[in-house]
Amino acid sequence: MSNTPLPSPTNASPTIPSLTASELAEILFCSGLQESDRPSAEQVRAAIEARLGACGGDRHACLAVVAQEAGDHPETYLARMRWALTTVSETYRGDLAAA
């Protein structure tokens, strides 16, 4: 008999390796981490994991935040998303799911 926990609403979220770079960038986008913080890879990973957890493990909930921010601040959306995509690509090099 295995001691592996069964999926439940609290631990059934997607695993980071199963997410694409775009999905991870969306999650990073809606985190509190800023480009000016010059975050380390560990800080980026921690921010993504924390934000995904805050969204209840539902990346679509994070996407709703991205959409809201894009509407509220269109002048900064492009630069922040570009930063998020670049940062995720650098942080998860070789660990990402195919798009």
mmCIF file of N, CA and C in Angstrom:
data_model
loop_
_atom_site.group_PDB
_atom_site.id
_atom_site.type_symbol
_atom_site.label_atom_id
_atom_site.label_comp_id
_atom_site.label_asym_id
_atom_site.label_seq_id
_atom_site.Cartn_x
_atom_site.Cartn_y
_atom_site.Cartn_z
ATOM 1 N N MET A 1 0.841 -1.181 0.000
ATOM 2 C CA MET A 1 0.000 0.000 0.000
ATOM 3 C C MET A 1 0.882 1.239 0.000
ATOM 4 N N SER A 2 0.584 2.186 -0.868
ATOM 5 C CA SER A 2 1.384 3.392 -1.028
ATOM 6 C C SER A 2 0.982 4.453 -0.022
ATOM 7 N N ASN A 3 1.970 5.251 0.403
ATOM 8 C CA ASN A 3 1.708 6.372 1.285
ATOM 9 C C ASN A 3 1.527 7.673 0.520
ATOM 10 N N THR A 4 1.439 7.594 -0.798
ATOM 11 C CA THR A 4 1.265 8.782 -1.623
ATOM 12 C C THR A 4 -0.131 9.341 -1.408
ATOM 13 N N PRO A 5 -0.243 10.647 -1.100
ATOM 14 C CA PRO A 5 -1.567 11.211 -0.874
ATOM 15 C C PRO A 5 -2.386 11.236 -2.154
ATOM 16 N N LEU A 6 -3.671 11.031 -1.998
ATOM 17 C CA LEU A 6 -4.569 11.104 -3.138
ATOM 18 C C LEU A 6 -4.833 12.568 -3.469
ATOM 19 N N PRO A 7 -5.091 12.873 -4.731
ATOM 20 C CA PRO A 7 -5.396 14.254 -5.093
ATOM 21 C C PRO A 7 -6.617 14.766 -4.337
ATOM 22 N N SER A 8 -6.527 15.986 -3.899
ATOM 23 C CA SER A 8 -7.646 16.647 -3.235
ATOM 24 C C SER A 8 -7.655 18.088 -3.707
ATOM 25 N N PRO A 9 -8.680 18.839 -3.367
ATOM 26 C CA PRO A 9 -8.698 20.229 -3.806
ATOM 27 C C PRO A 9 -7.476 21.026 -3.373
ATOM 28 N N THR A 10 -6.824 20.633 -2.289
ATOM 29 C CA THR A 10 -5.676 21.395 -1.810
ATOM 30 C C THR A 10 -4.361 20.946 -2.416
ATOM 31 N N ASN A 11 -4.281 19.727 -2.983
ATOM 32 C CA ASN A 11 -3.003 19.293 -3.552
ATOM 33 C C ASN A 11 -3.126 18.755 -4.971
ATOM 34 N N ALA A 12 -4.202 19.138 -5.679
ATOM 35 C CA ALA A 12 -4.422 18.647 -7.032
ATOM 36 C C ALA A 12 -3.989 19.657 -8.090
ATOM 37 N N SER A 13 -3.249 20.678 -7.699
ATOM 38 C CA SER A 13 -2.836 21.704 -8.656
ATOM 39 C C SER A 13 -1.830 21.136 -9.642
ATOM 40 N N PRO A 14 -1.716 21.790 -10.804
ATOM 41 C CA PRO A 14 -0.750 21.304 -11.781
ATOM 42 C C PRO A 14 0.666 21.446 -11.252
ATOM 43 N N THR A 15 1.516 20.531 -11.627
ATOM 44 C CA THR A 15 2.908 20.648 -11.206
ATOM 45 C C THR A 15 3.615 21.616 -12.131
ATOM 46 N N ILE A 16 4.626 22.264 -11.613
ATOM 47 C CA ILE A 16 5.352 23.269 -12.385
ATOM 48 C C ILE A 16 5.879 22.688 -13.699
ATOM 49 N N PRO A 17 6.497 21.489 -13.706
ATOM 50 C CA PRO A 17 7.010 20.965 -14.986
ATOM 51 C C PRO A 17 5.924 20.708 -16.028
ATOM 52 N N SER A 18 4.666 20.573 -15.611
ATOM 53 C CA SER A 18 3.596 20.330 -16.581
ATOM 54 C C SER A 18 3.071 21.618 -17.200
ATOM 55 N N LEU A 19 3.542 22.761 -16.727
ATOM 56 C CA LEU A 19 3.098 24.045 -17.254
ATOM 57 C C LEU A 19 4.054 24.551 -18.324
ATOM 58 N N THR A 20 3.530 25.289 -19.286
ATOM 59 C CA THR A 20 4.360 25.864 -20.340
ATOM 60 C C THR A 20 4.996 27.168 -19.860
ATOM 61 N N ALA A 21 5.939 27.663 -20.622
ATOM 62 C CA ALA A 21 6.584 28.939 -20.293
ATOM 63 C C ALA A 21 5.548 30.058 -20.247
ATOM 64 N N SER A 22 4.618 30.057 -21.168
ATOM 65 C CA SER A 22 3.578 31.091 -21.178
ATOM 66 C C SER A 22 2.721 31.034 -19.925
ATOM 67 N N GLU A 23 2.358 29.835 -19.511
ATOM 68 C CA GLU A 23 1.540 29.681 -18.309
ATOM 69 C C GLU A 23 2.305 30.136 -17.063
ATOM 70 N N LEU A 24 3.575 29.753 -16.981
ATOM 71 C CA LEU A 24 4.391 30.186 -15.846
ATOM 72 C C LEU A 24 4.581 31.702 -15.855
ATOM 73 N N ALA A 25 4.743 32.288 -17.031
ATOM 74 C CA ALA A 25 4.897 33.744 -17.137
ATOM 75 C C ALA A 25 3.625 34.455 -16.675
ATOM 76 N N GLU A 26 2.471 33.910 -16.997
ATOM 77 C CA GLU A 26 1.211 34.489 -16.531
ATOM 78 C C GLU A 26 1.160 34.493 -15.010
ATOM 79 N N ILE A 27 1.610 33.401 -14.407
ATOM 80 C CA ILE A 27 1.603 33.298 -12.950
ATOM 81 C C ILE A 27 2.613 34.278 -12.354
ATOM 82 N N LEU A 28 3.810 34.352 -12.942
ATOM 83 C CA LEU A 28 4.815 35.300 -12.462
ATOM 84 C C LEU A 28 4.323 36.733 -12.628
ATOM 85 N N PHE A 29 3.666 37.023 -13.733
ATOM 86 C CA PHE A 29 3.136 38.354 -14.012
ATOM 87 C C PHE A 29 2.267 38.848 -12.858
ATOM 88 N N CYS A 30 1.429 37.984 -12.317
ATOM 89 C CA CYS A 30 0.506 38.423 -11.271
ATOM 90 C C CYS A 30 1.058 38.235 -9.865
ATOM 91 N N SER A 31 2.337 37.924 -9.763
ATOM 92 C CA SER A 31 2.989 37.858 -8.449
ATOM 93 C C SER A 31 3.462 39.264 -8.067
ATOM 94 N N GLY A 32 3.933 39.396 -6.868
ATOM 95 C CA GLY A 32 4.443 40.684 -6.406
ATOM 96 C C GLY A 32 5.874 40.962 -6.823
ATOM 97 N N LEU A 33 6.518 39.986 -7.428
ATOM 98 C CA LEU A 33 7.916 40.140 -7.831
ATOM 99 C C LEU A 33 8.034 41.164 -8.954
ATOM 100 N N GLN A 34 9.055 42.005 -8.888
ATOM 101 C CA GLN A 34 9.257 43.063 -9.869
ATOM 102 C C GLN A 34 10.611 42.906 -10.556
ATOM 103 N N GLU A 35 10.688 43.362 -11.780
ATOM 104 C CA GLU A 35 11.950 43.334 -12.511
ATOM 105 C C GLU A 35 13.024 44.099 -11.758
ATOM 106 N N SER A 36 12.660 45.201 -11.137
ATOM 107 C CA SER A 36 13.623 46.025 -10.404
ATOM 108 C C SER A 36 14.197 45.307 -9.183
ATOM 109 N N ASP A 37 13.536 44.221 -8.745
ATOM 110 C CA ASP A 37 14.053 43.416 -7.636
ATOM 111 C C ASP A 37 15.272 42.595 -8.057
ATOM 112 N N ARG A 38 15.450 42.444 -9.383
ATOM 113 C CA ARG A 38 16.499 41.578 -9.923
ATOM 114 C C ARG A 38 16.495 40.221 -9.203
ATOM 115 N N PRO A 39 15.354 39.522 -9.290
ATOM 116 C CA PRO A 39 15.193 38.292 -8.519
ATOM 117 C C PRO A 39 16.096 37.154 -8.992
ATOM 118 N N SER A 40 16.503 36.347 -8.045
ATOM 119 C CA SER A 40 17.273 35.143 -8.364
ATOM 120 C C SER A 40 16.305 34.076 -8.885
ATOM 121 N N ALA A 41 16.859 33.019 -9.452
ATOM 122 C CA ALA A 41 16.019 31.914 -9.938
ATOM 123 C C ALA A 41 15.194 31.326 -8.794
ATOM 124 N N GLU A 42 15.789 31.232 -7.614
ATOM 125 C CA GLU A 42 15.072 30.692 -6.458
ATOM 126 C C GLU A 42 13.900 31.590 -6.080
ATOM 127 N N GLN A 43 14.100 32.914 -6.148
ATOM 128 C CA GLN A 43 13.020 33.842 -5.834
ATOM 129 C C GLN A 43 11.900 33.746 -6.865
ATOM 130 N N VAL A 44 12.259 33.580 -8.122
ATOM 131 C CA VAL A 44 11.258 33.450 -9.178
ATOM 132 C C VAL A 44 10.437 32.184 -8.963
ATOM 133 N N ARG A 45 11.114 31.076 -8.723
ATOM 134 C CA ARG A 45 10.404 29.810 -8.484
ATOM 135 C C ARG A 45 9.487 29.917 -7.273
ATOM 136 N N ALA A 46 9.985 30.517 -6.204
ATOM 137 C CA ALA A 46 9.179 30.667 -4.988
ATOM 138 C C ALA A 46 7.965 31.562 -5.237
ATOM 139 N N ALA A 47 8.150 32.641 -5.986
ATOM 140 C CA ALA A 47 7.039 33.553 -6.281
ATOM 141 C C ALA A 47 5.973 32.863 -7.116
ATOM 142 N N ILE A 48 6.393 32.076 -8.092
ATOM 143 C CA ILE A 48 5.437 31.361 -8.944
ATOM 144 C C ILE A 48 4.672 30.329 -8.123
ATOM 145 N N GLU A 49 5.386 29.566 -7.315
ATOM 146 C CA GLU A 49 4.720 28.557 -6.487
ATOM 147 C C GLU A 49 3.755 29.195 -5.497
ATOM 148 N N ALA A 50 4.172 30.317 -4.883
ATOM 149 C CA ALA A 50 3.307 31.003 -3.923
ATOM 150 C C ALA A 50 2.067 31.571 -4.608
ATOM 151 N N ARG A 51 2.252 32.176 -5.780
ATOM 152 C CA ARG A 51 1.116 32.773 -6.478
ATOM 153 C C ARG A 51 0.154 31.714 -6.977
ATOM 154 N N LEU A 52 0.677 30.610 -7.489
ATOM 155 C CA LEU A 52 -0.187 29.518 -7.934
ATOM 156 C C LEU A 52 -0.980 28.978 -6.748
ATOM 157 N N GLY A 53 -0.320 28.868 -5.607
ATOM 158 C CA GLY A 53 -1.022 28.437 -4.395
ATOM 159 C C GLY A 53 -2.104 29.423 -3.984
ATOM 160 N N ALA A 54 -1.808 30.719 -4.102
ATOM 161 C CA ALA A 54 -2.781 31.757 -3.749
ATOM 162 C C ALA A 54 -3.982 31.735 -4.687
ATOM 163 N N CYS A 55 -3.781 31.223 -5.888
ATOM 164 C CA CYS A 55 -4.874 31.098 -6.869
ATOM 165 C C CYS A 55 -5.579 29.751 -6.718
ATOM 166 N N GLY A 56 -5.324 29.065 -5.629
ATOM 167 C CA GLY A 56 -5.958 27.781 -5.389
ATOM 168 C C GLY A 56 -5.470 26.683 -6.315
ATOM 169 N N GLY A 57 -4.252 26.869 -6.878
ATOM 170 C CA GLY A 57 -3.709 25.878 -7.794
ATOM 171 C C GLY A 57 -4.314 25.961 -9.182
ATOM 172 N N ASP A 58 -5.143 26.972 -9.421
ATOM 173 C CA ASP A 58 -5.840 27.112 -10.701
ATOM 174 C C ASP A 58 -5.175 28.215 -11.518
ATOM 175 N N ARG A 59 -4.432 27.842 -12.543
ATOM 176 C CA ARG A 59 -3.736 28.842 -13.342
ATOM 177 C C ARG A 59 -4.714 29.767 -14.045
ATOM 178 N N HIS A 60 -5.948 29.315 -14.276
ATOM 179 C CA HIS A 60 -6.951 30.172 -14.908
ATOM 180 C C HIS A 60 -7.329 31.338 -13.984
ATOM 181 N N ALA A 61 -7.288 31.124 -12.686
ATOM 182 C CA ALA A 61 -7.537 32.212 -11.742
ATOM 183 C C ALA A 61 -6.432 33.257 -11.863
ATOM 184 N N CYS A 62 -5.197 32.802 -12.050
ATOM 185 C CA CYS A 62 -4.088 33.737 -12.264
ATOM 186 C C CYS A 62 -4.273 34.485 -13.576
ATOM 187 N N LEU A 63 -4.746 33.803 -14.588
ATOM 188 C CA LEU A 63 -4.965 34.436 -15.890
ATOM 189 C C LEU A 63 -5.995 35.554 -15.785
ATOM 190 N N ALA A 64 -6.987 35.392 -14.933
ATOM 191 C CA ALA A 64 -7.983 36.446 -14.733
ATOM 192 C C ALA A 64 -7.322 37.698 -14.162
ATOM 193 N N VAL A 65 -6.349 37.510 -13.278
ATOM 194 C CA VAL A 65 -5.615 38.649 -12.717
ATOM 195 C C VAL A 65 -4.806 39.342 -13.814
ATOM 196 N N VAL A 66 -4.169 38.559 -14.682
ATOM 197 C CA VAL A 66 -3.399 39.116 -15.800
ATOM 198 C C VAL A 66 -4.310 39.956 -16.688
ATOM 199 N N ALA A 67 -5.474 39.430 -17.013
ATOM 200 C CA ALA A 67 -6.419 40.157 -17.863
ATOM 201 C C ALA A 67 -6.855 41.460 -17.203
ATOM 202 N N GLN A 68 -7.114 41.406 -15.912
ATOM 203 C CA GLN A 68 -7.512 42.609 -15.178
ATOM 204 C C GLN A 68 -6.401 43.651 -15.211
ATOM 205 N N GLU A 69 -5.173 43.216 -14.961
ATOM 206 C CA GLU A 69 -4.027 44.141 -14.975
ATOM 207 C C GLU A 69 -3.811 44.730 -16.366
ATOM 208 N N ALA A 70 -3.984 43.931 -17.394
ATOM 209 C CA ALA A 70 -3.820 44.420 -18.767
ATOM 210 C C ALA A 70 -4.840 45.511 -19.065
ATOM 211 N N GLY A 71 -6.051 45.322 -18.567
ATOM 212 C CA GLY A 71 -7.078 46.326 -18.769
ATOM 213 C C GLY A 71 -6.856 47.585 -17.949
ATOM 214 N N ASP A 72 -6.398 47.393 -16.712
ATOM 215 C CA ASP A 72 -6.196 48.529 -15.809
ATOM 216 C C ASP A 72 -4.932 49.325 -16.140
ATOM 217 N N HIS A 73 -3.899 48.637 -16.620
ATOM 218 C CA HIS A 73 -2.600 49.275 -16.867
ATOM 219 C C HIS A 73 -2.026 48.859 -18.225
ATOM 220 N N PRO A 74 -2.707 49.194 -19.311
ATOM 221 C CA PRO A 74 -2.214 48.757 -20.629
ATOM 222 C C PRO A 74 -0.837 49.324 -20.973
ATOM 223 N N GLU A 75 -0.491 50.447 -20.377
ATOM 224 C CA GLU A 75 0.793 51.076 -20.681
ATOM 225 C C GLU A 75 1.984 50.287 -20.122
ATOM 226 N N THR A 76 1.765 49.447 -19.125
ATOM 227 C CA THR A 76 2.863 48.668 -18.538
ATOM 228 C C THR A 76 2.754 47.172 -18.817
ATOM 229 N N TYR A 77 1.619 46.746 -19.382
ATOM 230 C CA TYR A 77 1.391 45.319 -19.596
ATOM 231 C C TYR A 77 2.481 44.664 -20.443
ATOM 232 N N LEU A 78 2.770 45.241 -21.594
ATOM 233 C CA LEU A 78 3.713 44.617 -22.527
ATOM 234 C C LEU A 78 5.102 44.446 -21.911
ATOM 235 N N ALA A 79 5.607 45.479 -21.277
ATOM 236 C CA ALA A 79 6.949 45.392 -20.681
ATOM 237 C C ALA A 79 6.980 44.355 -19.557
ATOM 238 N N ARG A 80 5.938 44.313 -18.739
ATOM 239 C CA ARG A 80 5.927 43.350 -17.625
ATOM 240 C C ARG A 80 5.810 41.918 -18.152
ATOM 241 N N MET A 81 4.960 41.705 -19.170
ATOM 242 C CA MET A 81 4.823 40.346 -19.698
ATOM 243 C C MET A 81 6.098 39.912 -20.402
ATOM 244 N N ARG A 82 6.744 40.816 -21.101
ATOM 245 C CA ARG A 82 8.022 40.490 -21.747
ATOM 246 C C ARG A 82 9.041 40.077 -20.686
ATOM 247 N N TRP A 83 9.105 40.835 -19.588
ATOM 248 C CA TRP A 83 10.009 40.491 -18.488
ATOM 249 C C TRP A 83 9.654 39.117 -17.915
ATOM 250 N N ALA A 84 8.368 38.870 -17.691
ATOM 251 C CA ALA A 84 7.936 37.591 -17.114
ATOM 252 C C ALA A 84 8.316 36.423 -18.023
ATOM 253 N N LEU A 85 8.101 36.562 -19.322
ATOM 254 C CA LEU A 85 8.451 35.492 -20.269
ATOM 255 C C LEU A 85 9.954 35.239 -20.301
ATOM 256 N N THR A 86 10.729 36.310 -20.349
ATOM 257 C CA THR A 86 12.199 36.169 -20.373
ATOM 258 C C THR A 86 12.699 35.537 -19.086
ATOM 259 N N THR A 87 12.169 35.991 -17.968
ATOM 260 C CA THR A 87 12.602 35.494 -16.662
ATOM 261 C C THR A 87 12.264 34.023 -16.487
ATOM 262 N N VAL A 88 11.067 33.627 -16.898
ATOM 263 C CA VAL A 88 10.663 32.217 -16.809
ATOM 264 C C VAL A 88 11.554 31.367 -17.709
ATOM 265 N N SER A 89 11.818 31.833 -18.914
ATOM 266 C CA SER A 89 12.677 31.077 -19.833
ATOM 267 C C SER A 89 14.061 30.849 -19.246
ATOM 268 N N GLU A 90 14.602 31.870 -18.602
ATOM 269 C CA GLU A 90 15.928 31.745 -17.984
ATOM 270 C C GLU A 90 15.887 30.860 -16.743
ATOM 271 N N THR A 91 14.853 30.998 -15.949
ATOM 272 C CA THR A 91 14.749 30.266 -14.683
ATOM 273 C C THR A 91 14.488 28.781 -14.892
ATOM 274 N N TYR A 92 13.631 28.453 -15.840
ATOM 275 C CA TYR A 92 13.208 27.060 -16.039
ATOM 276 C C TYR A 92 13.828 26.426 -17.278
ATOM 277 N N ARG A 93 14.931 26.947 -17.724
ATOM 278 C CA ARG A 93 15.612 26.409 -18.914
ATOM 279 C C ARG A 93 15.726 24.883 -18.802
ATOM 280 N N GLY A 94 15.164 24.183 -19.789
ATOM 281 C CA GLY A 94 15.243 22.724 -19.821
ATOM 282 C C GLY A 94 14.214 22.000 -18.980
ATOM 283 N N ASP A 95 13.430 22.731 -18.174
ATOM 284 C CA ASP A 95 12.452 22.101 -17.285
ATOM 285 C C ASP A 95 11.015 22.264 -17.735
ATOM 286 N N LEU A 96 10.796 22.950 -18.856
ATOM 287 C CA LEU A 96 9.433 23.323 -19.232
ATOM 288 C C LEU A 96 8.758 22.299 -20.119
ATOM 289 N N ALA A 97 7.429 22.239 -19.976
ATOM 290 C CA ALA A 97 6.605 21.387 -20.851
ATOM 291 C C ALA A 97 6.569 22.024 -22.235
ATOM 292 N N ALA A 98 6.379 21.213 -23.238
ATOM 293 C CA ALA A 98 6.255 21.737 -24.604
ATOM 294 C C ALA A 98 4.962 22.534 -24.718
ATOM 295 N N ALA A 99 5.007 23.601 -25.475
ATOM 296 C CA ALA A 99 3.809 24.446 -25.625
ATOM 297 C C ALA A 99 2.783 23.778 -26.498
#
